[in-house]
mmCIF file of C-alpha atoms in Angstrom:
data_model
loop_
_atom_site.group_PDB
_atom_site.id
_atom_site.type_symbol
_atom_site.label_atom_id
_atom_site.label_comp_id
_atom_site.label_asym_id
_atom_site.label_seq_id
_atom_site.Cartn_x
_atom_site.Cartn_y
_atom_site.Cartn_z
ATOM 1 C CA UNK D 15 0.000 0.000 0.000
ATOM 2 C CA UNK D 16 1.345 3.322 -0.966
ATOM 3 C CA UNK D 17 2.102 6.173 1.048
ATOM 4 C CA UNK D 18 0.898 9.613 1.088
ATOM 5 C CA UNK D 19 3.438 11.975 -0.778
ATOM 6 C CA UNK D 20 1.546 15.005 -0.355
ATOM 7 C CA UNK D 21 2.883 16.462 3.298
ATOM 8 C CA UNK D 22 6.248 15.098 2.180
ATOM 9 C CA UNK D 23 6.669 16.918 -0.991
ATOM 10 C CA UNK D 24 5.231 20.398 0.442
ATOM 11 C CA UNK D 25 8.035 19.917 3.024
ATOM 12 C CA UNK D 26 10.659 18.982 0.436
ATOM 13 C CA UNK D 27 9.419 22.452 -1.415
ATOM 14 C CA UNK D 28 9.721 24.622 1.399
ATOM 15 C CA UNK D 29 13.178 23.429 2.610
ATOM 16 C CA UNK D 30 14.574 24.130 -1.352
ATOM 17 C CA UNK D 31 12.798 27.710 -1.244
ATOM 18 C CA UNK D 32 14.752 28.145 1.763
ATOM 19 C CA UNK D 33 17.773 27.336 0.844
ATOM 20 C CA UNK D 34 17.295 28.553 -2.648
ATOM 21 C CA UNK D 35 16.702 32.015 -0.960
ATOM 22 C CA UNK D 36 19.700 31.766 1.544
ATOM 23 C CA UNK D 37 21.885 30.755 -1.426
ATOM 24 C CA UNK D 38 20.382 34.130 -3.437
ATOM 25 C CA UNK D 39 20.647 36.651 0.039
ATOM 26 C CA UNK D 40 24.376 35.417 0.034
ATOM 27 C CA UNK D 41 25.066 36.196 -3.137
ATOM 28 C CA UNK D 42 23.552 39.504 -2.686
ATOM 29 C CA UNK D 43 25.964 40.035 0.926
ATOM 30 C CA UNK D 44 28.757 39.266 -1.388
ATOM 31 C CA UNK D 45 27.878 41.563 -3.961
ATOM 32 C CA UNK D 46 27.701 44.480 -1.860
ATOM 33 C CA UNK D 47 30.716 43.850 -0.406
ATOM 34 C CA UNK D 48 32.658 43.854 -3.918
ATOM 35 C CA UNK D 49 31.240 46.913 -4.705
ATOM 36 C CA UNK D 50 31.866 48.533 -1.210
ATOM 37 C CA UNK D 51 35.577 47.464 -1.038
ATOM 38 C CA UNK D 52 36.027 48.669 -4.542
ATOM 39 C CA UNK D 53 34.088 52.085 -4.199
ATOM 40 C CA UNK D 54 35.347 55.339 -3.184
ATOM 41 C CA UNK D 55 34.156 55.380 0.123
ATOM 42 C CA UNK D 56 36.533 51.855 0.862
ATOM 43 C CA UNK D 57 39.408 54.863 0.939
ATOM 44 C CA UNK D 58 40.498 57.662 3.520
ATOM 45 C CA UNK D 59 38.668 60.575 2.685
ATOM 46 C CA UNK D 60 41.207 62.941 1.457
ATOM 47 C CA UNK D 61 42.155 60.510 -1.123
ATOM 48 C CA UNK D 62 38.730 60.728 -2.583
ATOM 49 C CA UNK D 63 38.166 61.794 -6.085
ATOM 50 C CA UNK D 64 34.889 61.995 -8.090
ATOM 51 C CA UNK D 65 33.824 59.816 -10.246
ATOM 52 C CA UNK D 66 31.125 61.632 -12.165
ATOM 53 C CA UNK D 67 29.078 58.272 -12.937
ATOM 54 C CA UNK D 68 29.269 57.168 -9.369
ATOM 55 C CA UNK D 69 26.059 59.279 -8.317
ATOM 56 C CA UNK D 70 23.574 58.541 -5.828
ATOM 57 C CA UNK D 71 20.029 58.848 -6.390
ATOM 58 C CA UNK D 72 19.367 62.679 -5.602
ATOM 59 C CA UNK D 73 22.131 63.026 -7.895
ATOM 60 C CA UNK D 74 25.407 64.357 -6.208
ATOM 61 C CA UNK D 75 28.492 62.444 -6.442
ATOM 62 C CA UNK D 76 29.434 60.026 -3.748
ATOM 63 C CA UNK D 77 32.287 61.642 -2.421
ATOM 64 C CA UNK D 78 35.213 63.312 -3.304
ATOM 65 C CA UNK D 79 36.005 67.107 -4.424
ATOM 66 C CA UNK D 80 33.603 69.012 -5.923
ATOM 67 C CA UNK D 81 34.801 70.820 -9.635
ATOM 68 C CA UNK D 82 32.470 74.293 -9.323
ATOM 69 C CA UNK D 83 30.862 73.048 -12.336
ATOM 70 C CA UNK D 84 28.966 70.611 -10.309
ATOM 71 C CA UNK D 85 27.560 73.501 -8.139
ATOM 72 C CA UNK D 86 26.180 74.672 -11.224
ATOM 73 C CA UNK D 87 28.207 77.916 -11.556
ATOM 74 C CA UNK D 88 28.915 79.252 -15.340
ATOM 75 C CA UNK D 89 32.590 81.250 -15.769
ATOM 76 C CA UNK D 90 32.774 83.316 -19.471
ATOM 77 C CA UNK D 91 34.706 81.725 -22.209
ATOM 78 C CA UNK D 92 37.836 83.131 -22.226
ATOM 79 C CA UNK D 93 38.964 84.596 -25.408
ATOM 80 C CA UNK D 94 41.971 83.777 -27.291
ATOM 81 C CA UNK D 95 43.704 86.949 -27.124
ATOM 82 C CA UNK D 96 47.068 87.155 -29.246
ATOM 83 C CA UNK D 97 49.668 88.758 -27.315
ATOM 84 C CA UNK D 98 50.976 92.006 -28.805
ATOM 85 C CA UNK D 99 48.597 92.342 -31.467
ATOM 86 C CA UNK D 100 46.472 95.648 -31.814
ATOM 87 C CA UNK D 101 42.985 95.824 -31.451
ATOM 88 C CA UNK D 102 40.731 96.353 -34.381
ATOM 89 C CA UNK D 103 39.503 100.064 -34.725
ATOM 90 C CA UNK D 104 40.762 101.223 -31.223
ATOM 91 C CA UNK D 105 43.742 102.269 -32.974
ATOM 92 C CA UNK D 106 42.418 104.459 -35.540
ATOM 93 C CA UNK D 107 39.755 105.741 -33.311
ATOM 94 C CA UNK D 108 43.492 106.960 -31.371
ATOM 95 C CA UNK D 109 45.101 108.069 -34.494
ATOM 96 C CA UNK D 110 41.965 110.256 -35.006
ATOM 97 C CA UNK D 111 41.829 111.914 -31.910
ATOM 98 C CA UNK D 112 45.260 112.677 -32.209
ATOM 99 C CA UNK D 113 44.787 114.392 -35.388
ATOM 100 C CA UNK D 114 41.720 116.482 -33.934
ATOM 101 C CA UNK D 115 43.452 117.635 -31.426
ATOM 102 C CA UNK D 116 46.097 119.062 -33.717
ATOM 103 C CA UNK D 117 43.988 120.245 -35.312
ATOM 104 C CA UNK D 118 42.060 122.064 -32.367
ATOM 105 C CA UNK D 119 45.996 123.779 -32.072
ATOM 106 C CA UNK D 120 46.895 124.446 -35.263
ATOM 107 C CA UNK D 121 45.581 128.152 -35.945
ATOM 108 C CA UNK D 122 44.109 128.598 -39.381
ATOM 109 C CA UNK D 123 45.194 132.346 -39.715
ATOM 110 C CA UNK D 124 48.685 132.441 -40.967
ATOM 111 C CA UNK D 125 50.274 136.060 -40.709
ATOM 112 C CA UNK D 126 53.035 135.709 -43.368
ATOM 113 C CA UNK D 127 55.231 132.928 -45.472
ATOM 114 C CA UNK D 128 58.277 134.579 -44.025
ATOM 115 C CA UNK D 129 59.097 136.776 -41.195
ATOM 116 C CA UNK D 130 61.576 138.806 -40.669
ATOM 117 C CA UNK D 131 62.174 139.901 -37.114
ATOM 118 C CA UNK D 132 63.112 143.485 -36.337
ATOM 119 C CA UNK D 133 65.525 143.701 -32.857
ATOM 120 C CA UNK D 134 62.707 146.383 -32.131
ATOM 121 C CA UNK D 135 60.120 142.807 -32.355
ATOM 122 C CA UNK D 136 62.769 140.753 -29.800
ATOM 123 C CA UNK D 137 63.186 143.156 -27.496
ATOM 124 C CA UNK D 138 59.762 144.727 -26.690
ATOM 125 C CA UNK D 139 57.196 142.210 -28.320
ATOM 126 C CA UNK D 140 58.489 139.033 -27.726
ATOM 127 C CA UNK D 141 55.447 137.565 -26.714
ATOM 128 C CA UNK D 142 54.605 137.702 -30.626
ATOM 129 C CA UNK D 143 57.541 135.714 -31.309
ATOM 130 C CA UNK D 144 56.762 133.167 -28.824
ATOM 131 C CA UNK D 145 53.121 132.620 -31.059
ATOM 132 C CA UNK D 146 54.803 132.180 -34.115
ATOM 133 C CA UNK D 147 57.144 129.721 -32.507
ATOM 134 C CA UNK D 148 54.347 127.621 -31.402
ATOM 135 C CA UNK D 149 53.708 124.160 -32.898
ATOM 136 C CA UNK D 150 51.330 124.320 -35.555
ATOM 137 C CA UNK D 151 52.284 127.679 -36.751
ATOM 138 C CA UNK D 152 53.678 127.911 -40.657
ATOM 139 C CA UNK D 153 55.607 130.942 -39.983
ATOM 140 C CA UNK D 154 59.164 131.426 -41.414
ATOM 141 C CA UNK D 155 60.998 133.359 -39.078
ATOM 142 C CA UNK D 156 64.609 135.322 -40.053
ATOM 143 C CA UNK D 157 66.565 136.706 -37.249
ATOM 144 C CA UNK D 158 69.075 139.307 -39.037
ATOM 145 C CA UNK D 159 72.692 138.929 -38.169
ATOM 146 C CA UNK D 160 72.379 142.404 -37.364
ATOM 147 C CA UNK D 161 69.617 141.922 -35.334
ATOM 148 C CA UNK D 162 71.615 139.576 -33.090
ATOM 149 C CA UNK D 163 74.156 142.366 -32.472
ATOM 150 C CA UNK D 164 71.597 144.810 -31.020
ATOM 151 C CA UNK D 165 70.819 142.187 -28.494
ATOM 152 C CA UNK D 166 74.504 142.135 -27.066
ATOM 153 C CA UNK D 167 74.967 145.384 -27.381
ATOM 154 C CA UNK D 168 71.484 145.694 -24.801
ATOM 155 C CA UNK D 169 71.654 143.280 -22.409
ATOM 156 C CA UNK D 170 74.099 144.231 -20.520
ATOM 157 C CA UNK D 171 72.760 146.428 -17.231
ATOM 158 C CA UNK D 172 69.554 145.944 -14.843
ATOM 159 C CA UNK D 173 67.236 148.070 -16.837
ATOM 160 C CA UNK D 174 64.195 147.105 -18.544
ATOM 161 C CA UNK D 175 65.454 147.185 -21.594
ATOM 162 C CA UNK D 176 68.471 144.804 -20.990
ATOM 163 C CA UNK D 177 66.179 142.657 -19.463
ATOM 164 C CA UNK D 178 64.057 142.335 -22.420
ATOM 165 C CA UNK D 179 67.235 141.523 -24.510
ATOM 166 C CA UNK D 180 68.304 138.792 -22.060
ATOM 167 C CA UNK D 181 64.851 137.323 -22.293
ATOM 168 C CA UNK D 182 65.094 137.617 -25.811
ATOM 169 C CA UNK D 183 68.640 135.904 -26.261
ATOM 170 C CA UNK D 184 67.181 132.623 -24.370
ATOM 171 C CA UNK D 185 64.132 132.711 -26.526
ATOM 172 C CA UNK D 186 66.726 131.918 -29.481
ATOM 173 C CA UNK D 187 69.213 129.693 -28.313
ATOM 174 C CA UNK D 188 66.000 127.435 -27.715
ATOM 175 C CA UNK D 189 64.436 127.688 -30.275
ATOM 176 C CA UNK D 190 67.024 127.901 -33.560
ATOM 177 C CA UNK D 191 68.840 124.778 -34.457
ATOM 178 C CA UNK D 192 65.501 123.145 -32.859
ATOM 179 C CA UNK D 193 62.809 124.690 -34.306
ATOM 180 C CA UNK D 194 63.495 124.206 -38.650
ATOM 181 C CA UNK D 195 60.909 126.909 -38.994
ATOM 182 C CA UNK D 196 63.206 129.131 -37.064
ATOM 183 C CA UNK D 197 66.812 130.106 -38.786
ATOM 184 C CA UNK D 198 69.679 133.251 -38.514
ATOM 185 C CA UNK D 199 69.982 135.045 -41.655
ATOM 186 C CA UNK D 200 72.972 133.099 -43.968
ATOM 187 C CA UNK D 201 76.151 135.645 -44.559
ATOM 188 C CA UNK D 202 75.306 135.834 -48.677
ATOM 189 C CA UNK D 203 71.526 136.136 -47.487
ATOM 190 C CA UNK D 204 71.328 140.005 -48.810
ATOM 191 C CA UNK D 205 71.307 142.443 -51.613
ATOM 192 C CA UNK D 206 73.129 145.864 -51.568
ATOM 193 C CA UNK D 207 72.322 148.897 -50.248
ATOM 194 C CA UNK D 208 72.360 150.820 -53.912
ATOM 195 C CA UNK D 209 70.985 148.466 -55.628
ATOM 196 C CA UNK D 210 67.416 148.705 -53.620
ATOM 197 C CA UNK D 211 64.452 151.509 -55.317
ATOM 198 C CA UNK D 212 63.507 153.829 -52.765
ATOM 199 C CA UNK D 213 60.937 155.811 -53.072
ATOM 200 C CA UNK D 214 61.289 159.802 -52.761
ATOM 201 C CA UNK D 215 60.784 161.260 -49.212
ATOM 202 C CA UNK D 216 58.971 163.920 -47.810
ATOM 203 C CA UNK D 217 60.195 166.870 -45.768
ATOM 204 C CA UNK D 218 58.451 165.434 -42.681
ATOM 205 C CA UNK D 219 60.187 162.027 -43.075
ATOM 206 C CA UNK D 220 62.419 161.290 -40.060
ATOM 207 C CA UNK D 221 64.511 159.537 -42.291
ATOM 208 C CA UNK D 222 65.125 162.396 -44.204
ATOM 209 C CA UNK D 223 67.034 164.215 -40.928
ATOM 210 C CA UNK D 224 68.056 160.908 -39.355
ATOM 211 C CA UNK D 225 69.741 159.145 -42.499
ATOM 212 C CA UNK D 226 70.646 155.522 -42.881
ATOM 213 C CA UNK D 227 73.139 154.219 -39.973
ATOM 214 C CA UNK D 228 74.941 150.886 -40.846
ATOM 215 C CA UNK D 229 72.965 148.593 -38.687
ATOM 216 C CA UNK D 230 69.806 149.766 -40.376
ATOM 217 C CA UNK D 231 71.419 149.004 -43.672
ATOM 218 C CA UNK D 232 71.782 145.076 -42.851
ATOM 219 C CA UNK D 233 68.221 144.904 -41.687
ATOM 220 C CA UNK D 234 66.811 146.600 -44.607
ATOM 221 C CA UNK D 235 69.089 144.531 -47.215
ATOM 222 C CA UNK D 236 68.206 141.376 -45.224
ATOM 223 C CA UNK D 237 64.235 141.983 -45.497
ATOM 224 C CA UNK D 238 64.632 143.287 -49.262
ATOM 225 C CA UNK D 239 66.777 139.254 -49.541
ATOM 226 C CA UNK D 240 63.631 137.703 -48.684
ATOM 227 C CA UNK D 241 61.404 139.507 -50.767
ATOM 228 C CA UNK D 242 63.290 138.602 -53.493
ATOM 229 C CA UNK D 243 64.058 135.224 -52.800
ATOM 230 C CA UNK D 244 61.136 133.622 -51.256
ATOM 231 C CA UNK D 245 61.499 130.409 -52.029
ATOM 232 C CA UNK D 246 64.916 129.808 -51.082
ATOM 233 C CA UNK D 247 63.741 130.133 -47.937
ATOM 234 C CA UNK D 248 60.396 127.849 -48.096
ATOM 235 C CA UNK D 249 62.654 125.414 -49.536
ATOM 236 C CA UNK D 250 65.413 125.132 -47.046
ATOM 237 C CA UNK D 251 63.464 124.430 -44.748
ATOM 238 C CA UNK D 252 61.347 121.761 -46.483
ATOM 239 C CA UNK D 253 63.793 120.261 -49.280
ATOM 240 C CA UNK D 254 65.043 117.412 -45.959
ATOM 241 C CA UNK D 255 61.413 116.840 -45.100
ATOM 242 C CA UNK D 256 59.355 116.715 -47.987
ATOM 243 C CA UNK D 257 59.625 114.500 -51.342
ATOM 244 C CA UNK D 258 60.346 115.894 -54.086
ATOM 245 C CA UNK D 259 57.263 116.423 -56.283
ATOM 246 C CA UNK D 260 56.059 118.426 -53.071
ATOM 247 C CA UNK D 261 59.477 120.481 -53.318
ATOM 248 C CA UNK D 262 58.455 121.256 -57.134
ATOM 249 C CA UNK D 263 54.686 121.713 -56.891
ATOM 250 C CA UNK D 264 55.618 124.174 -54.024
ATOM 251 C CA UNK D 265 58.120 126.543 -57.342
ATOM 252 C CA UNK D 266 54.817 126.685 -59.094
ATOM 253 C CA UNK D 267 52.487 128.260 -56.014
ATOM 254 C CA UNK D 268 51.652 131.219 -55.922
ATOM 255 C CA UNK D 269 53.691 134.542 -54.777
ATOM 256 C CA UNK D 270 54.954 134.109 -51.022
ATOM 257 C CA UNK D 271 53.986 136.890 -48.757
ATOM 258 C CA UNK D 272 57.211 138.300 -47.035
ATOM 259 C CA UNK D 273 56.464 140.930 -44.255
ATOM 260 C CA UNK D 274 59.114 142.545 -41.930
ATOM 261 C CA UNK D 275 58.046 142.180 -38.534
ATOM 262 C CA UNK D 276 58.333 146.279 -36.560
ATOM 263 C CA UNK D 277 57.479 147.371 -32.848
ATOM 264 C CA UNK D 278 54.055 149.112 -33.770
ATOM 265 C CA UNK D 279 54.997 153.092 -33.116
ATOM 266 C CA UNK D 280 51.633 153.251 -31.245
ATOM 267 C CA UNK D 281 52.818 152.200 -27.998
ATOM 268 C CA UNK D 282 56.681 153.060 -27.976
ATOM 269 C CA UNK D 283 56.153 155.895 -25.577
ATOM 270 C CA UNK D 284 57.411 154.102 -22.104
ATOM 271 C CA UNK D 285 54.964 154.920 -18.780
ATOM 272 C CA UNK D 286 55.824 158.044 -16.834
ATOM 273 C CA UNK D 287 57.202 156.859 -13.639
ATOM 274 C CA UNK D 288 55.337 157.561 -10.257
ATOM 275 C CA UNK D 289 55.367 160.728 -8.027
ATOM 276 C CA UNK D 290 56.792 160.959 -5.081
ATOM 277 C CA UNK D 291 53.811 162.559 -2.821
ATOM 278 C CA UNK D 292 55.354 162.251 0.468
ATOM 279 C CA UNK D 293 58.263 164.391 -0.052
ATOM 280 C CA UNK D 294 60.594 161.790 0.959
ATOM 281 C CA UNK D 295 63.236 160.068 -0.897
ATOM 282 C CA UNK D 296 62.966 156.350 -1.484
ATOM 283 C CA UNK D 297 66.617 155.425 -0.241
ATOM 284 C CA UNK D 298 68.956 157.002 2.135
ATOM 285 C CA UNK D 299 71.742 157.043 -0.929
ATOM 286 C CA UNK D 300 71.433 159.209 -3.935
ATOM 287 C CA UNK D 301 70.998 157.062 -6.963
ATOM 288 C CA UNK D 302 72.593 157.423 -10.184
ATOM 289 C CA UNK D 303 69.941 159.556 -12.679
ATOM 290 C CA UNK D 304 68.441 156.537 -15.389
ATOM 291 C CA UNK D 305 70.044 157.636 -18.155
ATOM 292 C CA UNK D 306 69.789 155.899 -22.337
ATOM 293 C CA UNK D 307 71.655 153.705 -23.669
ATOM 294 C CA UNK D 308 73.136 154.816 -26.986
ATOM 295 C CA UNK D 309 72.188 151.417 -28.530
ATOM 296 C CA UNK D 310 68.526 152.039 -27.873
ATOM 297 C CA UNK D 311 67.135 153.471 -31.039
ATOM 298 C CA UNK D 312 68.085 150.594 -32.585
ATOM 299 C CA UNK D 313 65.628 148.810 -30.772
ATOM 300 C CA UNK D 314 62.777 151.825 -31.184
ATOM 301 C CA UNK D 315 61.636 149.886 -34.957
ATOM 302 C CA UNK D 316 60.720 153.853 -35.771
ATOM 303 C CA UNK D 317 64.105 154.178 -37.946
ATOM 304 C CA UNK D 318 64.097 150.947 -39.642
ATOM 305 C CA UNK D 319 60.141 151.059 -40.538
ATOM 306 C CA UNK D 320 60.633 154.766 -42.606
ATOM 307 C CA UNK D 321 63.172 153.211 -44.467
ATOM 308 C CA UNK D 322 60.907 149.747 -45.133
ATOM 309 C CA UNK D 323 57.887 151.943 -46.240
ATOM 310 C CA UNK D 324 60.409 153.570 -48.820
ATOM 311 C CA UNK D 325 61.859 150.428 -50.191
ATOM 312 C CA UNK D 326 58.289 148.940 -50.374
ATOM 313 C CA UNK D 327 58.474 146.553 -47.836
ATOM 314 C CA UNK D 328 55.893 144.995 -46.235
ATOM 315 C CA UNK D 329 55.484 145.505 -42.663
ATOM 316 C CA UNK D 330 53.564 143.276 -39.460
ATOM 317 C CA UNK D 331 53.338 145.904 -36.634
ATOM 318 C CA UNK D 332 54.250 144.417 -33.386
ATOM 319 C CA UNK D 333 51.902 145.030 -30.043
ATOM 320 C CA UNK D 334 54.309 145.929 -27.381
ATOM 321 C CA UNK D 335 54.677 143.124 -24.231
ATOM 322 C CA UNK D 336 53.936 144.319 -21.038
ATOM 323 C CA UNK D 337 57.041 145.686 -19.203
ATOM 324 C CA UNK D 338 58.617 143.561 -16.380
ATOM 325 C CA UNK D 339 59.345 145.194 -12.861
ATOM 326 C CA UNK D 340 63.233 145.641 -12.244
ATOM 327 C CA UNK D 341 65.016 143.122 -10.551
ATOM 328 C CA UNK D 342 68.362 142.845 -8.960
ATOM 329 C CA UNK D 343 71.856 141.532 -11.266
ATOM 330 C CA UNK D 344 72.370 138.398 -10.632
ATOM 331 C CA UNK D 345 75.913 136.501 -11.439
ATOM 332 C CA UNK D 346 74.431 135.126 -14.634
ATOM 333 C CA UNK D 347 73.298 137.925 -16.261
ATOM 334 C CA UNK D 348 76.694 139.713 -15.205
ATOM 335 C CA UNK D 349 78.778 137.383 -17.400
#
């Protein structure tokens, strides 16, 4: 007679299902512990790195250091910038403000081609030879040799006028040999005294009385030079800088204007000095009287423009400079 199989093989079933599930759980313990000893967190903590796959559900990395990309923060591209090379347009928008500004100094008015510069001019409107010395100007200036002479001769003393003729001496040892636009009359740079057509004067011409002293001579030949020879002078002084179709469009202009620069006569007469109201003298010493130099007509202009009127000369009157207060001789000015 058989047996019943029925309890048996139920029990049979739940004992494999047991061990079937042990045998699964154990494989699952093992598992975990592969992937634990092989993680990141099996290491000490500053060893970490991050993995970027190796996230966690709420996705942030495991461990490690954190890049500040992952925090979500965005840096600019940076630009690949060639070192040394100019940027486009910033240098001509440069170049152009440099030339407006030149511009802006540059004086449209021009007063003459060439100038020639009366010792009357240095010595008491020097402040009109400082303008045409500026940058920008177009000016030719001439200084006479003779002209150059008068200022020795003057600056020697404390008075105003040797004063004047010191400051006018620096003004040119600046400015010629470094200023082109600036030069000192060459020694063949003149035409003779006979050979110039003056016109008749009149019985009330101080020239008439006064007649024509050698330094006047050389100033007037000197101016009468440059009325003659324009050009010679225009090109000297651009022949080094300019090319040479400039140099030859520049024979073919028009007629230079050549003026001979003159103290205007309107304000030669010097201030009257102050009264003395109180009755007392200034200083316990008698000074000296003021007395004139004998060299000081030549720096009047009054001569020298009667004789440019006659030869036909054109002439730039000259506004006087203020005059400076006296000051004491100091060792420089002495030798």
């Amino acid at each position: 007679m058989a047996e019943p199989r029925g309890p048996i093989a139920a029990g049979n079933k739940l004992a494999m299902s047991r061990a079937l599930g042990a045998a699964f759980l154990t494989h699952q313990v093992e598992q975990l512990e592969k992937t634990v000893s092989a993680g990141p967190g099996s290491r000490n903590w500053r060893e970490r790195k991050a993995f970027p796959n190796s996230n966690v559900p709420n996705g942030r990395p495991n461990g490690g250091k954190r890049s500040p990309a992952q925090f979500g923060a965005k840096y600019p591209k940076r630009r690949d910038v060639v070192e040394g090379a100019p940027v486009e347009g910033k240098e001509i928008q440069i170049k152009k403000r440099d030339e407006e500004q030149r511009e802006l100094r540059k004086e449209q008015r021009k007063d003459a081609d060439i100038v020639v510069l009366d010792a009357s001019v240095l010595v008491h409107a020097l402040s009109q030879v400082k303008k045409w010395c500026r940058d920008g100007r177009e000016e030719i200036l001439i200084v006479p040799l003779e002209a150059l002479n008068t200022l020795d001769l003057l600056k020697k003393g404390t008075s105003n006028l040797a004063q004047r003729a010191r400051a006018a001496s620096r003004i040119l040892e600046a400015q010629v040999g470094t200023n082109k636009r600036i030069r000192v009359q060459r020694d063949s740079a003149f035409v003779l005294w006979d050979s110039i057509d003056f016109q008749a004067s009149g019985p009330e011409d101080p020239s008439t009385h006064l007649g024509s002293p050698e330094w006047l001579r050389r100033t007037i030949c000197c101016a009468q030079w440059a009325v003659e020879n324009p050009d010679a002078e225009l090109l000297e002084s651009t022949a080094d800088a300019q090319p040479t179709h400039i140099v030859e469009a520049q024979q073919d202009s028009p007629k230079r204007r050549v003026v001979l620069a003159i103290l205007s006569q309107t304000a030669l007469a010097p201030p009257s000095p102050p009264k003395n109201t109180t009755g007392l003298a200034d200083s316990p010493v008698p000074l000296p009287a003021p007395h004139a130099s004998k060299h000081e007509p030549r720096s009047s202009g009054q001569l020298v423009m009667q004789w440019a009127k006659r030869a036909g000369i054109d002439i730039f009157e000259a506004n006087a400079a203020p005059v400076p207060e006296p000051t004491g001789r100091s060792s420089e000015e002495e030798d």
